[in-house]
Short mmCIF file of C-alpha atoms in Angstrom, two decimals:
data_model
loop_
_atom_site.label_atom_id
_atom_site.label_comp_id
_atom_site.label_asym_id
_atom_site.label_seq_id
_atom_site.Cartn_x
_atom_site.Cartn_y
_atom_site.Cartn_z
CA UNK A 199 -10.53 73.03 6.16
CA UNK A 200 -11.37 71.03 3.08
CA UNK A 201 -7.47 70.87 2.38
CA UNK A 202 -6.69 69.02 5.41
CA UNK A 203 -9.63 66.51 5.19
CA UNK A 204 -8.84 65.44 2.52
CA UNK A 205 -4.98 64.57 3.80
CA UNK A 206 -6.57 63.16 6.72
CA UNK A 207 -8.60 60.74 4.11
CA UNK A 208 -5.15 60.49 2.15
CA UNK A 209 -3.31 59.46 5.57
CA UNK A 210 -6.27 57.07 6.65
CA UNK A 211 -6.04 55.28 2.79
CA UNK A 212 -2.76 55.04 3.34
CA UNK A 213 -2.64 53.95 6.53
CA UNK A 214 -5.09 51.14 5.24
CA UNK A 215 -2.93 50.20 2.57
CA UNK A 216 -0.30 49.85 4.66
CA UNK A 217 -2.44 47.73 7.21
CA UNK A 218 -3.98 45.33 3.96
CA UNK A 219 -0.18 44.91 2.82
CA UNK A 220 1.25 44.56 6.18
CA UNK A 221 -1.63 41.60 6.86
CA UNK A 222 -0.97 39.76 3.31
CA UNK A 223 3.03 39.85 4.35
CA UNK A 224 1.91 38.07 7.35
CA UNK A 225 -0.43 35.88 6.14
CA UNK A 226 1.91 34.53 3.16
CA UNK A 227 4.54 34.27 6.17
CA UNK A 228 2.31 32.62 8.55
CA UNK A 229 0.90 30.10 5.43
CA UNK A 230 4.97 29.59 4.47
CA UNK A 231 5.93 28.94 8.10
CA UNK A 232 3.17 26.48 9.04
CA UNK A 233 3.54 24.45 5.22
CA UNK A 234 7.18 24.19 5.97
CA UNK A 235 6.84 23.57 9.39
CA UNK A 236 4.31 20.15 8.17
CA UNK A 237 6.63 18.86 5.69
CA UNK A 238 9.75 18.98 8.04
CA UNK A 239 7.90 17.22 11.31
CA UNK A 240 6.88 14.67 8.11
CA UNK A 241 10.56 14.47 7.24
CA UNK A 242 11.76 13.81 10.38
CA UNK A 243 9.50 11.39 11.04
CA UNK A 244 10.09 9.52 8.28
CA UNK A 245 13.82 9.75 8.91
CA UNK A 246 13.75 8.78 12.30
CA UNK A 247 11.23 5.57 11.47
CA UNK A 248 13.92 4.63 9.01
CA UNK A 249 17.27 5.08 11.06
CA UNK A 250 15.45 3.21 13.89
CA UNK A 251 14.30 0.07 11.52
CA UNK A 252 17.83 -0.17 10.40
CA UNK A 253 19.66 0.30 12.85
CA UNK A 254 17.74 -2.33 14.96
CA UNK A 255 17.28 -4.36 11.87
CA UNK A 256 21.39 -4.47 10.97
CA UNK A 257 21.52 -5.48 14.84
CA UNK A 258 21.09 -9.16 14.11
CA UNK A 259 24.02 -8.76 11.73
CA UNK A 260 26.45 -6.70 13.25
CA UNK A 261 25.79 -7.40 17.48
CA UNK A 262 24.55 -11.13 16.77
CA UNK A 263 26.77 -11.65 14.32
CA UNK A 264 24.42 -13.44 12.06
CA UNK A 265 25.12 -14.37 8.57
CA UNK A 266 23.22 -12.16 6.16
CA UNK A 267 23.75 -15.01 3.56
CA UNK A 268 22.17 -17.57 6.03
CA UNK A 269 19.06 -14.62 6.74
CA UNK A 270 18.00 -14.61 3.20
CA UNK A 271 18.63 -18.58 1.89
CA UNK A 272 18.12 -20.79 5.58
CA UNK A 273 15.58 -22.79 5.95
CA UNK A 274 15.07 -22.77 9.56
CA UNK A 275 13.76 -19.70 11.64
CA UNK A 276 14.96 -20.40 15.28
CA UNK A 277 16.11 -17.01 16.67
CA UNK A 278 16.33 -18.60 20.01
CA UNK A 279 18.87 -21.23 19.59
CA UNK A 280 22.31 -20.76 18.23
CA UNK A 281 24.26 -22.54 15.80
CA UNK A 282 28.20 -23.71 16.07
CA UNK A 283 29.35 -20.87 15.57
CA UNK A 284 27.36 -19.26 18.41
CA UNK A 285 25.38 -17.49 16.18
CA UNK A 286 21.22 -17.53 16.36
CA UNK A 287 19.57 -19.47 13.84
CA UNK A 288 18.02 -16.90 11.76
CA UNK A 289 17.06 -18.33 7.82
CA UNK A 290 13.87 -16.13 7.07
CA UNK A 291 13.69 -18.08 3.43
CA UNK A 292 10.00 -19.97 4.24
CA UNK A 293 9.01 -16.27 5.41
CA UNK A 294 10.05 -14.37 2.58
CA UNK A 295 8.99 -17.47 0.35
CA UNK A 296 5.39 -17.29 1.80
CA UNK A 297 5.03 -13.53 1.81
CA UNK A 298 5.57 -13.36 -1.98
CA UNK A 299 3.51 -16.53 -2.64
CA UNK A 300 0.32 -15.11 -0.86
CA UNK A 301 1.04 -11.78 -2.82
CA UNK A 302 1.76 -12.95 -6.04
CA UNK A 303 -1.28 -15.40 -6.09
CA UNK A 304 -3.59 -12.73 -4.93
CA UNK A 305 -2.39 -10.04 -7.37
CA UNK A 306 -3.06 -12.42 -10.36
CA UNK A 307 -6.48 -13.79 -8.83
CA UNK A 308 -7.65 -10.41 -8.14
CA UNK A 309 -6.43 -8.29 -11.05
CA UNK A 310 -8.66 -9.54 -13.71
CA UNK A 311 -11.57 -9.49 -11.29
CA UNK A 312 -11.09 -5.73 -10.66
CA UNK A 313 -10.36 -4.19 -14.08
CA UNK A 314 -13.31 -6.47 -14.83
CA UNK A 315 -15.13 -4.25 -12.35
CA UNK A 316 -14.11 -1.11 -13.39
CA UNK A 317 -14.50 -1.53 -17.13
CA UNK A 318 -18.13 -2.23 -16.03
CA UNK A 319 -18.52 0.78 -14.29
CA UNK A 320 -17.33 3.05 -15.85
CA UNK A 321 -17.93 1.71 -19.56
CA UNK A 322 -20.96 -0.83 -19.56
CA UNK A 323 -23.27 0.42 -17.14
CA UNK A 324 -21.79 3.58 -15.21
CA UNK A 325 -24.81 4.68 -13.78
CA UNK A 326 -25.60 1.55 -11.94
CA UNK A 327 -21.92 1.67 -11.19
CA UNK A 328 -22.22 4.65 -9.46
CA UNK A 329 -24.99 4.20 -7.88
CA UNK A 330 -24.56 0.74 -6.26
CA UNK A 331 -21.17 -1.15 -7.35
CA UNK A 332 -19.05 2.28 -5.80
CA UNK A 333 -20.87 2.25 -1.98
CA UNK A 334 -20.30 -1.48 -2.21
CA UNK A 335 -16.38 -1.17 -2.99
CA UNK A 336 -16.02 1.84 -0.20
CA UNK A 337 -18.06 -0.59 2.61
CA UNK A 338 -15.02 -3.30 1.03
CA UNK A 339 -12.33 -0.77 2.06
CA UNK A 340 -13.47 0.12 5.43
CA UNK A 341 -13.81 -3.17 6.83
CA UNK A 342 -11.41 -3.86 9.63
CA UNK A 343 -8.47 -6.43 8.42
CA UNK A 344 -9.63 -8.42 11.84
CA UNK A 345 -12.97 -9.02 10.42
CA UNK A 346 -11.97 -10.21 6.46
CA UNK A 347 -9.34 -12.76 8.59
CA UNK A 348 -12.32 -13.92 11.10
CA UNK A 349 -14.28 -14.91 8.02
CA UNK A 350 -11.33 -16.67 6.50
CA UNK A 351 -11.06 -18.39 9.90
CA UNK A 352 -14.86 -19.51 10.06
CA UNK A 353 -15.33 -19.58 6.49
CA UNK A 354 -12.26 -20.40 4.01
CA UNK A 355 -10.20 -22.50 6.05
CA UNK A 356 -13.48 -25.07 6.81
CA UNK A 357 -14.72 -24.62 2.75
CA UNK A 358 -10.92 -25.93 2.17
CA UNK A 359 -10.32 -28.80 4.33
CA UNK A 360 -13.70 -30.55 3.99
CA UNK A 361 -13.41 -29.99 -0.57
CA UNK A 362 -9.79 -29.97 -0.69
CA UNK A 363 -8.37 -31.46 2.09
CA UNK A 364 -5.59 -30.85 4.47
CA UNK A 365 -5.95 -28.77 7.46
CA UNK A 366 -7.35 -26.04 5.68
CA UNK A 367 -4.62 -23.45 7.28
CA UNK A 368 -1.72 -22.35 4.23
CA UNK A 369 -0.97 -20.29 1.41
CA UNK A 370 -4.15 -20.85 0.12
CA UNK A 371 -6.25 -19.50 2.60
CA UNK A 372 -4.03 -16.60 2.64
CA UNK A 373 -4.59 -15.70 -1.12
CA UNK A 374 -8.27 -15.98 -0.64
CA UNK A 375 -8.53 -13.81 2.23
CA UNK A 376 -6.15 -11.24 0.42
CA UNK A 377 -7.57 -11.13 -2.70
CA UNK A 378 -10.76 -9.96 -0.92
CA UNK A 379 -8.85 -7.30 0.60
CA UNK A 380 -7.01 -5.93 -2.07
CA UNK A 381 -10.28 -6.23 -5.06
CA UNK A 382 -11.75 -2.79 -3.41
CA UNK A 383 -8.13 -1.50 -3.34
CA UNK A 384 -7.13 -2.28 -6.94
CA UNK A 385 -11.00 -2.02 -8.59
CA UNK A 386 -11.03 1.39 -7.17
CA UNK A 387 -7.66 2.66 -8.87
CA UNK A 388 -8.63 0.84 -12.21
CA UNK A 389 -11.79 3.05 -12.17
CA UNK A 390 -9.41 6.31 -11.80
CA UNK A 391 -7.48 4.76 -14.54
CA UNK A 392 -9.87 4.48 -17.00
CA UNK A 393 -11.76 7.24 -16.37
CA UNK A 394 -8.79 9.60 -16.94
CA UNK A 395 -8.60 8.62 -20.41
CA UNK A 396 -10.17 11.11 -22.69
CA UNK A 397 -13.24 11.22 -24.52
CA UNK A 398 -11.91 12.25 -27.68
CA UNK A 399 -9.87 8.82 -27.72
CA UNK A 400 -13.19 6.66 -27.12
CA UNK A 401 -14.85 8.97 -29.76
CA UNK A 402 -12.03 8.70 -32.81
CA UNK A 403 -11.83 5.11 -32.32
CA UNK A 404 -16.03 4.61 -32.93
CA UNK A 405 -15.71 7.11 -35.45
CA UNK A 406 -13.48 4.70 -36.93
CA UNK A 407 -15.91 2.20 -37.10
CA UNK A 408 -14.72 0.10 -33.99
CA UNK A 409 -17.47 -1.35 -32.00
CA UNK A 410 -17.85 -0.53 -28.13
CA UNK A 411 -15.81 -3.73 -27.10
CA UNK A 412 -12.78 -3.15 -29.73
CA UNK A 413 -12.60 -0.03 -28.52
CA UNK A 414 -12.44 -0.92 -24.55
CA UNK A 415 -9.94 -3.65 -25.47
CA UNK A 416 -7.69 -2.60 -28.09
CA UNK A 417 -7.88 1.70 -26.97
CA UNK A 418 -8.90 2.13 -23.35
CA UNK A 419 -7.38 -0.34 -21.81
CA UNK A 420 -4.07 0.16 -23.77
CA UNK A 421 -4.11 3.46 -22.98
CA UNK A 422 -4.59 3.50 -19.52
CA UNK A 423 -2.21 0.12 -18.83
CA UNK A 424 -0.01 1.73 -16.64
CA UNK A 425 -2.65 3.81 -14.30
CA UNK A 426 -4.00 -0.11 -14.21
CA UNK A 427 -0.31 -1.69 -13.57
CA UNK A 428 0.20 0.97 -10.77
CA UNK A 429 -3.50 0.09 -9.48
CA UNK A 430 -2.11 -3.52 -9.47
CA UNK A 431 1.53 -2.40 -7.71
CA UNK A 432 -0.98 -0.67 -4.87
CA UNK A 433 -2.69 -3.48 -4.28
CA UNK A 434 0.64 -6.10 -3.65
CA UNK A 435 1.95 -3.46 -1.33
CA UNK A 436 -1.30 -3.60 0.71
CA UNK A 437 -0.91 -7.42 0.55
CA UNK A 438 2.63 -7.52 1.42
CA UNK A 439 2.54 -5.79 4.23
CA UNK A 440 -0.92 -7.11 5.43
CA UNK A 441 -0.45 -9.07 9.02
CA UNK A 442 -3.57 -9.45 11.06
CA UNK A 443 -6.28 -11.69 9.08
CA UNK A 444 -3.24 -13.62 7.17
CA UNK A 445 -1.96 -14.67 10.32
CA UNK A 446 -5.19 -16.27 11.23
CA UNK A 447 -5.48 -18.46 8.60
CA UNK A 448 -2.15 -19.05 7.38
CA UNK A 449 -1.23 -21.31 9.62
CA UNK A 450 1.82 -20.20 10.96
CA UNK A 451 4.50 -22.82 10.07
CA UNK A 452 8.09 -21.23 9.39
CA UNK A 453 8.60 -23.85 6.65
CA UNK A 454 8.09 -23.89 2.51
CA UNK A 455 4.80 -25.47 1.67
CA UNK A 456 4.27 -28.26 -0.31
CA UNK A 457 0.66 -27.55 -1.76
CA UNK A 458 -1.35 -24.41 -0.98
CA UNK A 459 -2.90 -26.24 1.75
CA UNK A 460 -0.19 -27.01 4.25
CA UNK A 461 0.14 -24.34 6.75
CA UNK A 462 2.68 -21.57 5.95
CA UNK A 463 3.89 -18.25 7.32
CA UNK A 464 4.88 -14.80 6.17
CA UNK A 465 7.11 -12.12 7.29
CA UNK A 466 3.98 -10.08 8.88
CA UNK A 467 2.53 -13.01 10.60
CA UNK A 468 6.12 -14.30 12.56
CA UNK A 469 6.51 -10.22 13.45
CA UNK A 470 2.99 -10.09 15.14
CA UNK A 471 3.54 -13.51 16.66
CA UNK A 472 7.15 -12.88 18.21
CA UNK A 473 6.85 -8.93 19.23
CA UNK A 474 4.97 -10.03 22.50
CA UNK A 475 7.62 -12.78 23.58
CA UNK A 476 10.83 -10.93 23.12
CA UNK A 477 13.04 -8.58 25.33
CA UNK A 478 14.60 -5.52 23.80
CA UNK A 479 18.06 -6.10 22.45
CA UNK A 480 18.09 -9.82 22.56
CA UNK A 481 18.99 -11.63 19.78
CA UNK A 482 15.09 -12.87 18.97
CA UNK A 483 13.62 -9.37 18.94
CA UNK A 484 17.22 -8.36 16.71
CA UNK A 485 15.54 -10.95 14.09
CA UNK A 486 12.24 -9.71 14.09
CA UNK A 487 13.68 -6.03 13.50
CA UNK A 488 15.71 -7.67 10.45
CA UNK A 489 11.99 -9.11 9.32
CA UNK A 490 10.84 -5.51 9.45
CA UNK A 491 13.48 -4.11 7.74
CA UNK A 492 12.77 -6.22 4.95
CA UNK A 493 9.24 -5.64 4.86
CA UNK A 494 10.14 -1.76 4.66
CA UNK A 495 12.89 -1.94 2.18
CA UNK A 496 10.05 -4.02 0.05
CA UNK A 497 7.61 -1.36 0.47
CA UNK A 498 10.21 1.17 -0.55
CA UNK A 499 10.56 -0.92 -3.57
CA UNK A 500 6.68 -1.12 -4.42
CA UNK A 501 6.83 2.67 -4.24
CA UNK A 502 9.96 3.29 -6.67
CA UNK A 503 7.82 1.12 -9.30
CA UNK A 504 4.37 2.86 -8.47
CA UNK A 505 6.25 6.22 -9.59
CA UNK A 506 8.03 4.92 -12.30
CA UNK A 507 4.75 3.45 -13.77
CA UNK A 508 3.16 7.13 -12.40
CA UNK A 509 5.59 8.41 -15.34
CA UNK A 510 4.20 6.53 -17.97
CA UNK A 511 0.39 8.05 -17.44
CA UNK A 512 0.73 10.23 -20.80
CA UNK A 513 -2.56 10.51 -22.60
#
């Protein structure tokens, strides 16, 4: 009798074992299948957003018969009217022009300000930083791009017109508003930045007899240049592609400026104006595709030099 319990608690082990193995099999099958099954809906997704931009994009091109020459270097955005040739008047130059003024300006306002920031935090004072700068810079990032182009609207463009002059509405608005938008953006991934570098590198360069500001200048920020370059890349992107509170104070004029204070336009703000007031497959909502495209192929760009500057971060 003893004999055959204990091969009846030898079968039940067993059994058991075969039961745990059985369930991690599954479970390393069931983790596989839905991982995989994630990153190929993401795949296709971003596969299919891509096909359809271009292909509707290349539309103005190849069923409008638009000159891709004429896209990038006219002057004159008039998708509804058609030149000699019978082809629509399509030069997105101002566009373009005014996308990479508002982006440029507010990169080079804004940098300084937020690696200003962030050396503070996480250097001077990073208690305090903590404590009351960080809240501050999330509240920045969640506030709706509506509102930051409402205050521009009630705000900038008024300060501007009665101090400077003009109508208040351009390029100059634009950077203001943006650089807002992007500071919480940019101070945020300057803090990451510099935090990342190691102690031992702050440490061996006062051991060396450097004082706390040679050593924020001449090691930490060296060292972590490109985690602040890539904070910097993040931030255009955000700008570039940034439609809603541009438009409203941008003015809205598809030509080149000639001050920051003459009303202006960007790619984003002629694609939210025109997507209402075009029909499918005509030769106006074509152009605005082709204005999309562009903005994606830019992004694309701002993400090839985000991981080449990603490649860099060697401490």
């Amino acid at each position: 009798m003893k004999g055959e319990s204990i091969l009846e608690l030898k079968d039940i082990k067993m059994t058991e074992k075969q039961w745990n193995s059985s369930t991690k099999i599954w479970t390393e099958q069931r983790g596989r299948m839905i991982t995989l099954t994630s990153v190929s809906i993401m795949i296709i997704i971003a596969v299919s957003i891509l096909y359809f931009v271009a292909s509707k994009g290349f539309s103005t091109f190849t069923v409008n018969k638009a000159s891709i020459i004429d896209f990038f270097t006219g002057m004159q955005w008039k998708p509804s009217t058609l030149d000699d040739l019978g082809r629509p008047i399509v030069g997105a130059l101002p566009l373009i022009f005014g996308s990479f003024a508002v982006t440029l300006l507010a990169a080079i306002i804004c940098a300084p300000l937020a690696i200003g920031a962030a050396v503070f935090m996480t250097e001077i004072s990073p208690k305090f930083g903590k404590k009351i700068l960080q809240p501050v810079i999330e509240l920045l990032v969640g506030i709706p791009s509506v509102v930051y182009g409402f205050v521009g609207l009630s705000v900038v463009v008024p300060f501007l017109r009665e101090n400077i002059g003009g109508s208040g509405f351009g390029i100059a608005a634009g950077t203001i508003v943006l650089t807002i938008m992007i500071l919480p953006t940019i101070t945020s991934l300057s803090v990451d930045a510099i935090e990342a570098v190691p102690m031992q590198i702050r440490e061996a360069s006062l051991a060396l007899g450097a004082t706390r500001w040679q050593t924020i200048y001449r090691v930490i920020l060296k060292t972590s240049l490109p985690g602040l370059l890539t904070a910097i890349v993040f931030g255009m992107a955000r700008a570039f592609g940034e439609a809603l509170a541009v438009q409203m104070v941008i003015g809205n004029s598809t030509v080149i400026p000639s001050s920051l204070v003459e009303p202006a336009s960007t790619l984003t703000s002629i694609l939210t104006m025109g997507m209402g007031y075009t029909v499918m497959g005509k030769a106006e909502n074509n152009a605005l595709w082709s204005l999309a495209l562009v903005l994606l192929l830019m992004s694309l760009i701002f993400i090839i030099i985000i991981r080449i500057l990603g490649r860099r971060r060697v401490y």
